[in-house]
Amino acid sequence: MQQPRGAAVGRGCALFPLLSILVVQGVRTVLSLEISADAHVRGYVGEKIKLKCTFKSSSEVTDKLTIDWTYRPPSSSRTESIFHYQSFQYPTTAGTFRDRISWAGNVYKGDASISISNPTLKDNGTFSCAVKNPPDVYHNIPLTELTVTERGFGTMLSSVALLSILVFIPSAVVVILLLVRMVRKATGANKRSRSGYKKSSIEVSDDTDQEDSNDCVARFCVRCAECLVSALRGVFSSSCLFEGSFALKNSATCKLVQGV
């Protein structure tokens, strides 16, 4: 039994909305942005924190690209905008994060990261990164949970241990080598004095250089002690090691130690 022609046409018309939805969904999938961010970030009070956010777009980056970072405090549904980007950077000028948000990304490399200066315990919460690069405007919005804590005693110990390995052990080796050299020279001097040997002008100059070398190592050890104090205060950085090593390597008098 054949169905009426009108009924077939009606079913065909009914399929058009469904097909339209599928086409739109397909277009959204093609034009979607893929955004990635760290799910959990841990930081310490007073130490700059970077919130990473990267994106991949099927379209070239233009001046229409926008980036928005928002913040939601713990146990709250209220969100606040803390950073906006469109050709220029617009960090928030009000609220908790006033003058503490800075741009740390590069849109041409797919980087939409920001940094938080002088974080406090009140900064704990959820951050979200949203990117739109027309016509790519459909995307996921990843969430980042930030946990800010005080540096504990264990962290301080790890910093001191690192300082000991990188600074104090090498400096101790240098001091030992210097002592070995001094003992050798003292032994040789005693032998020469017993035999009535007089020092030449070169040997007298060498003794002067030895005294300068002692001063150099002393200055280096003082710098190491300053680094240790900084580490105990929780502000140790690699600059301590760099400055101390630079002074040791570039001092002309310290070349005597290297020749042991």
PDB file of N, CA, C and O in Angstrom, residues 100-142:
ATOM      1  N   ARG A 100      48.833  43.060  40.485  1.00  0.00           N
ATOM      2  CA  ARG A 100      49.626  41.849  40.749  1.00  0.00           C
ATOM      3  C   ARG A 100      49.573  40.841  39.612  1.00  0.00           C
ATOM      4  O   ARG A 100      50.251  39.808  39.673  1.00  0.00           O
ATOM      5  N   ILE A 101      48.791  41.115  38.575  1.00  0.00           N
ATOM      6  CA  ILE A 101      48.689  40.219  37.433  1.00  0.00           C
ATOM      7  C   ILE A 101      49.518  40.762  36.284  1.00  0.00           C
ATOM      8  O   ILE A 101      49.432  41.947  35.941  1.00  0.00           O
ATOM      9  N   SER A 102      50.338  39.905  35.685  1.00  0.00           N
ATOM     10  CA  SER A 102      51.172  40.326  34.550  1.00  0.00           C
ATOM     11  C   SER A 102      51.096  39.284  33.434  1.00  0.00           C
ATOM     12  O   SER A 102      50.873  38.101  33.679  1.00  0.00           O
ATOM     13  N   TRP A 103      51.285  39.755  32.224  1.00  0.00           N
ATOM     14  CA  TRP A 103      51.233  38.902  31.030  1.00  0.00           C
ATOM     15  C   TRP A 103      52.505  38.078  30.940  1.00  0.00           C
ATOM     16  O   TRP A 103      53.612  38.585  31.063  1.00  0.00           O
ATOM     17  N   ALA A 104      52.371  36.759  30.708  1.00  0.00           N
ATOM     18  CA  ALA A 104      53.530  35.875  30.605  1.00  0.00           C
ATOM     19  C   ALA A 104      53.433  34.979  29.374  1.00  0.00           C
ATOM     20  O   ALA A 104      54.085  33.948  29.308  1.00  0.00           O
ATOM     21  N   GLY A 105      52.590  35.373  28.411  1.00  0.00           N
ATOM     22  CA  GLY A 105      52.368  34.519  27.251  1.00  0.00           C
ATOM     23  C   GLY A 105      52.832  35.145  25.950  1.00  0.00           C
ATOM     24  O   GLY A 105      53.463  36.201  25.919  1.00  0.00           O
ATOM     25  N   ASN A 106      52.492  34.457  24.853  1.00  0.00           N
ATOM     26  CA  ASN A 106      52.800  34.916  23.496  1.00  0.00           C
ATOM     27  C   ASN A 106      51.741  34.311  22.580  1.00  0.00           C
ATOM     28  O   ASN A 106      51.778  33.116  22.290  1.00  0.00           O
ATOM     29  N   VAL A 107      50.797  35.132  22.133  1.00  0.00           N
ATOM     30  CA  VAL A 107      49.661  34.606  21.375  1.00  0.00           C
ATOM     31  C   VAL A 107      50.100  33.963  20.067  1.00  0.00           C
ATOM     32  O   VAL A 107      49.442  33.035  19.575  1.00  0.00           O
ATOM     33  N   TYR A 108      51.200  34.426  19.501  1.00  0.00           N
ATOM     34  CA  TYR A 108      51.668  33.868  18.231  1.00  0.00           C
ATOM     35  C   TYR A 108      52.301  32.491  18.404  1.00  0.00           C
ATOM     36  O   TYR A 108      52.560  31.788  17.436  1.00  0.00           O
ATOM     37  N   LYS A 109      52.564  32.127  19.656  1.00  0.00           N
ATOM     38  CA  LYS A 109      53.068  30.792  19.960  1.00  0.00           C
ATOM     39  C   LYS A 109      52.014  29.965  20.688  1.00  0.00           C
ATOM     40  O   LYS A 109      52.308  28.903  21.236  1.00  0.00           O
ATOM     41  N   GLY A 110      50.779  30.474  20.704  1.00  0.00           N
ATOM     42  CA  GLY A 110      49.705  29.744  21.359  1.00  0.00           C
ATOM     43  C   GLY A 110      49.808  29.726  22.869  1.00  0.00           C
ATOM     44  O   GLY A 110      49.342  28.788  23.516  1.00  0.00           O
ATOM     45  N   ASP A 111      50.387  30.768  23.440  1.00  0.00           N
ATOM     46  CA  ASP A 111      50.598  30.831  24.885  1.00  0.00           C
ATOM     47  C   ASP A 111      49.762  31.963  25.471  1.00  0.00           C
ATOM     48  O   ASP A 111      49.913  33.121  25.082  1.00  0.00           O
ATOM     49  N   ALA A 112      48.891  31.639  26.399  1.00  0.00           N
ATOM     50  CA  ALA A 112      48.026  32.640  27.033  1.00  0.00           C
ATOM     51  C   ALA A 112      48.245  32.677  28.543  1.00  0.00           C
ATOM     52  O   ALA A 112      47.314  32.929  29.321  1.00  0.00           O
ATOM     53  N   SER A 113      49.467  32.448  28.983  1.00  0.00           N
ATOM     54  CA  SER A 113      49.772  32.351  30.415  1.00  0.00           C
ATOM     55  C   SER A 113      49.858  33.730  31.073  1.00  0.00           C
ATOM     56  O   SER A 113      50.140  34.732  30.423  1.00  0.00           O
ATOM     57  N   ILE A 114      49.623  33.746  32.378  1.00  0.00           N
ATOM     58  CA  ILE A 114      49.770  34.957  33.181  1.00  0.00           C
ATOM     59  C   ILE A 114      50.564  34.616  34.439  1.00  0.00           C
ATOM     60  O   ILE A 114      50.768  33.437  34.760  1.00  0.00           O
ATOM     61  N   SER A 115      51.014  35.652  35.162  1.00  0.00           N
ATOM     62  CA  SER A 115      51.755  35.457  36.410  1.00  0.00           C
ATOM     63  C   SER A 115      51.109  36.268  37.522  1.00  0.00           C
ATOM     64  O   SER A 115      50.529  37.327  37.278  1.00  0.00           O
ATOM     65  N   ILE A 116      51.229  35.760  38.739  1.00  0.00           N
ATOM     66  CA  ILE A 116      50.724  36.443  39.921  1.00  0.00           C
ATOM     67  C   ILE A 116      51.904  36.808  40.805  1.00  0.00           C
ATOM     68  O   ILE A 116      52.670  35.937  41.215  1.00  0.00           O
ATOM     69  N   SER A 117      52.063  38.099  41.089  1.00  0.00           N
ATOM     70  CA  SER A 117      53.156  38.558  41.944  1.00  0.00           C
ATOM     71  C   SER A 117      52.698  38.627  43.398  1.00  0.00           C
ATOM     72  O   SER A 117      51.521  38.893  43.683  1.00  0.00           O
ATOM     73  N   ASN A 118      53.636  38.393  44.300  1.00  0.00           N
ATOM     74  CA  ASN A 118      53.372  38.462  45.742  1.00  0.00           C
ATOM     75  C   ASN A 118      52.086  37.725  46.140  1.00  0.00           C
ATOM     76  O   ASN A 118      51.181  38.303  46.758  1.00  0.00           O
ATOM     77  N   PRO A 119      51.982  36.437  45.796  1.00  0.00           N
ATOM     78  CA  PRO A 119      50.771  35.684  46.159  1.00  0.00           C
ATOM     79  C   PRO A 119      50.618  35.549  47.671  1.00  0.00           C
ATOM     80  O   PRO A 119      51.601  35.519  48.416  1.00  0.00           O
ATOM     81  N   THR A 120      49.377  35.469  48.101  1.00  0.00           N
ATOM     82  CA  THR A 120      49.064  35.280  49.515  1.00  0.00           C
ATOM     83  C   THR A 120      48.127  34.079  49.669  1.00  0.00           C
ATOM     84  O   THR A 120      47.657  33.518  48.676  1.00  0.00           O
ATOM     85  N   LEU A 121      47.848  33.731  50.906  1.00  0.00           N
ATOM     86  CA  LEU A 121      46.945  32.613  51.165  1.00  0.00           C
ATOM     87  C   LEU A 121      45.524  32.910  50.675  1.00  0.00           C
ATOM     88  O   LEU A 121      44.755  31.999  50.382  1.00  0.00           O
ATOM     89  N   LYS A 122      45.193  34.184  50.540  1.00  0.00           N
ATOM     90  CA  LYS A 122      43.864  34.569  50.077  1.00  0.00           C
ATOM     91  C   LYS A 122      43.678  34.347  48.571  1.00  0.00           C
ATOM     92  O   LYS A 122      42.567  34.482  48.064  1.00  0.00           O
ATOM     93  N   ASP A 123      44.778  34.034  47.863  1.00  0.00           N
ATOM     94  CA  ASP A 123      44.689  33.832  46.413  1.00  0.00           C
ATOM     95  C   ASP A 123      44.265  32.415  46.041  1.00  0.00           C
ATOM     96  O   ASP A 123      44.093  32.111  44.851  1.00  0.00           O
ATOM     97  N   ASN A 124      44.129  31.543  47.035  1.00  0.00           N
ATOM     98  CA  ASN A 124      43.685  30.181  46.736  1.00  0.00           C
ATOM     99  C   ASN A 124      42.318  30.215  46.068  1.00  0.00           C
ATOM    100  O   ASN A 124      41.450  31.015  46.422  1.00  0.00           O
ATOM    101  N   GLY A 125      42.147  29.347  45.076  1.00  0.00           N
ATOM    102  CA  GLY A 125      40.865  29.307  44.386  1.00  0.00           C
ATOM    103  C   GLY A 125      40.989  28.695  43.007  1.00  0.00           C
ATOM    104  O   GLY A 125      41.987  28.047  42.674  1.00  0.00           O
ATOM    105  N   THR A 126      39.967  28.926  42.188  1.00  0.00           N
ATOM    106  CA  THR A 126      39.903  28.356  40.843  1.00  0.00           C
ATOM    107  C   THR A 126      40.039  29.437  39.790  1.00  0.00           C
ATOM    108  O   THR A 126      39.330  30.449  39.832  1.00  0.00           O
ATOM    109  N   PHE A 127      40.943  29.201  38.841  1.00  0.00           N
ATOM    110  CA  PHE A 127      41.179  30.141  37.750  1.00  0.00           C
ATOM    111  C   PHE A 127      40.764  29.475  36.434  1.00  0.00           C
ATOM    112  O   PHE A 127      40.957  28.270  36.251  1.00  0.00           O
ATOM    113  N   SER A 128      40.220  30.268  35.530  1.00  0.00           N
ATOM    114  CA  SER A 128      39.832  29.741  34.226  1.00  0.00           C
ATOM    115  C   SER A 128      40.414  30.605  33.125  1.00  0.00           C
ATOM    116  O   SER A 128      40.553  31.820  33.273  1.00  0.00           O
ATOM    117  N   CYS A 129      40.767  29.950  32.021  1.00  0.00           N
ATOM    118  CA  CYS A 129      41.374  30.621  30.871  1.00  0.00           C
ATOM    119  C   CYS A 129      40.471  30.405  29.658  1.00  0.00           C
ATOM    120  O   CYS A 129      40.222  29.269  29.257  1.00  0.00           O
ATOM    121  N   ALA A 130      39.988  31.499  29.070  1.00  0.00           N
ATOM    122  CA  ALA A 130      39.110  31.429  27.897  1.00  0.00           C
ATOM    123  C   ALA A 130      39.757  32.179  26.737  1.00  0.00           C
ATOM    124  O   ALA A 130      40.228  33.308  26.905  1.00  0.00           O
ATOM    125  N   VAL A 131      39.804  31.537  25.575  1.00  0.00           N
ATOM    126  CA  VAL A 131      40.419  32.127  24.380  1.00  0.00           C
ATOM    127  C   VAL A 131      39.425  32.080  23.227  1.00  0.00           C
ATOM    128  O   VAL A 131      38.741  31.066  23.029  1.00  0.00           O
ATOM    129  N   LYS A 132      39.348  33.164  22.476  1.00  0.00           N
ATOM    130  CA  LYS A 132      38.527  33.209  21.271  1.00  0.00           C
ATOM    131  C   LYS A 132      39.337  33.826  20.149  1.00  0.00           C
ATOM    132  O   LYS A 132      39.946  34.881  20.322  1.00  0.00           O
ATOM    133  N   ASN A 133      39.366  33.131  19.018  1.00  0.00           N
ATOM    134  CA  ASN A 133      40.110  33.600  17.845  1.00  0.00           C
ATOM    135  C   ASN A 133      39.186  33.478  16.625  1.00  0.00           C
ATOM    136  O   ASN A 133      39.276  32.514  15.860  1.00  0.00           O
ATOM    137  N   PRO A 134      38.261  34.429  16.461  1.00  0.00           N
ATOM    138  CA  PRO A 134      37.263  34.334  15.382  1.00  0.00           C
ATOM    139  C   PRO A 134      37.899  33.983  14.038  1.00  0.00           C
ATOM    140  O   PRO A 134      38.963  34.523  13.698  1.00  0.00           O
ATOM    141  N   PRO A 135      37.269  33.035  13.315  1.00  0.00           N
ATOM    142  CA  PRO A 135      35.960  32.414  13.593  1.00  0.00           C
ATOM    143  C   PRO A 135      35.991  31.257  14.585  1.00  0.00           C
ATOM    144  O   PRO A 135      34.973  30.630  14.823  1.00  0.00           O
ATOM    145  N   ASP A 136      37.167  30.942  15.150  1.00  0.00           N
ATOM    146  CA  ASP A 136      37.243  29.865  16.146  1.00  0.00           C
ATOM    147  C   ASP A 136      36.825  30.426  17.507  1.00  0.00           C
ATOM    148  O   ASP A 136      37.616  31.124  18.159  1.00  0.00           O
ATOM    149  N   VAL A 137      35.623  30.150  17.898  1.00  0.00           N
ATOM    150  CA  VAL A 137      35.124  30.687  19.160  1.00  0.00           C
ATOM    151  C   VAL A 137      34.556  29.607  20.079  1.00  0.00           C
ATOM    152  O   VAL A 137      34.201  29.889  21.219  1.00  0.00           O
ATOM    153  N   TYR A 138      34.463  28.382  19.591  1.00  0.00           N
ATOM    154  CA  TYR A 138      33.905  27.296  20.392  1.00  0.00           C
ATOM    155  C   TYR A 138      35.045  26.473  20.984  1.00  0.00           C
ATOM    156  O   TYR A 138      35.905  25.984  20.257  1.00  0.00           O
ATOM    157  N   HIS A 139      35.052  26.354  22.295  1.00  0.00           N
ATOM    158  CA  HIS A 139      36.171  25.672  22.942  1.00  0.00           C
ATOM    159  C   HIS A 139      35.778  25.238  24.350  1.00  0.00           C
ATOM    160  O   HIS A 139      34.748  25.648  24.892  1.00  0.00           O
ATOM    161  N   ASN A 140      36.639  24.415  24.924  1.00  0.00           N
ATOM    162  CA  ASN A 140      36.506  24.046  26.327  1.00  0.00           C
ATOM    163  C   ASN A 140      37.103  25.159  27.185  1.00  0.00           C
ATOM    164  O   ASN A 140      37.884  25.983  26.695  1.00  0.00           O
ATOM    165  N   ILE A 141      36.744  25.213  28.431  1.00  0.00           N
ATOM    166  CA  ILE A 141      37.324  26.190  29.355  1.00  0.00           C
ATOM    167  C   ILE A 141      37.979  25.425  30.501  1.00  0.00           C
ATOM    168  O   ILE A 141      37.301  24.994  31.442  1.00  0.00           O
ATOM    169  N   PRO A 142      39.289  25.213  30.431  1.00  0.00           N
ATOM    170  CA  PRO A 142      39.973  24.449  31.483  1.00  0.00           C
ATOM    171  C   PRO A 142      40.037  25.241  32.786  1.00  0.00           C
ATOM    172  O   PRO A 142      40.104  26.471  32.790  1.00  0.00           O
TER     173      PRO A 142
END
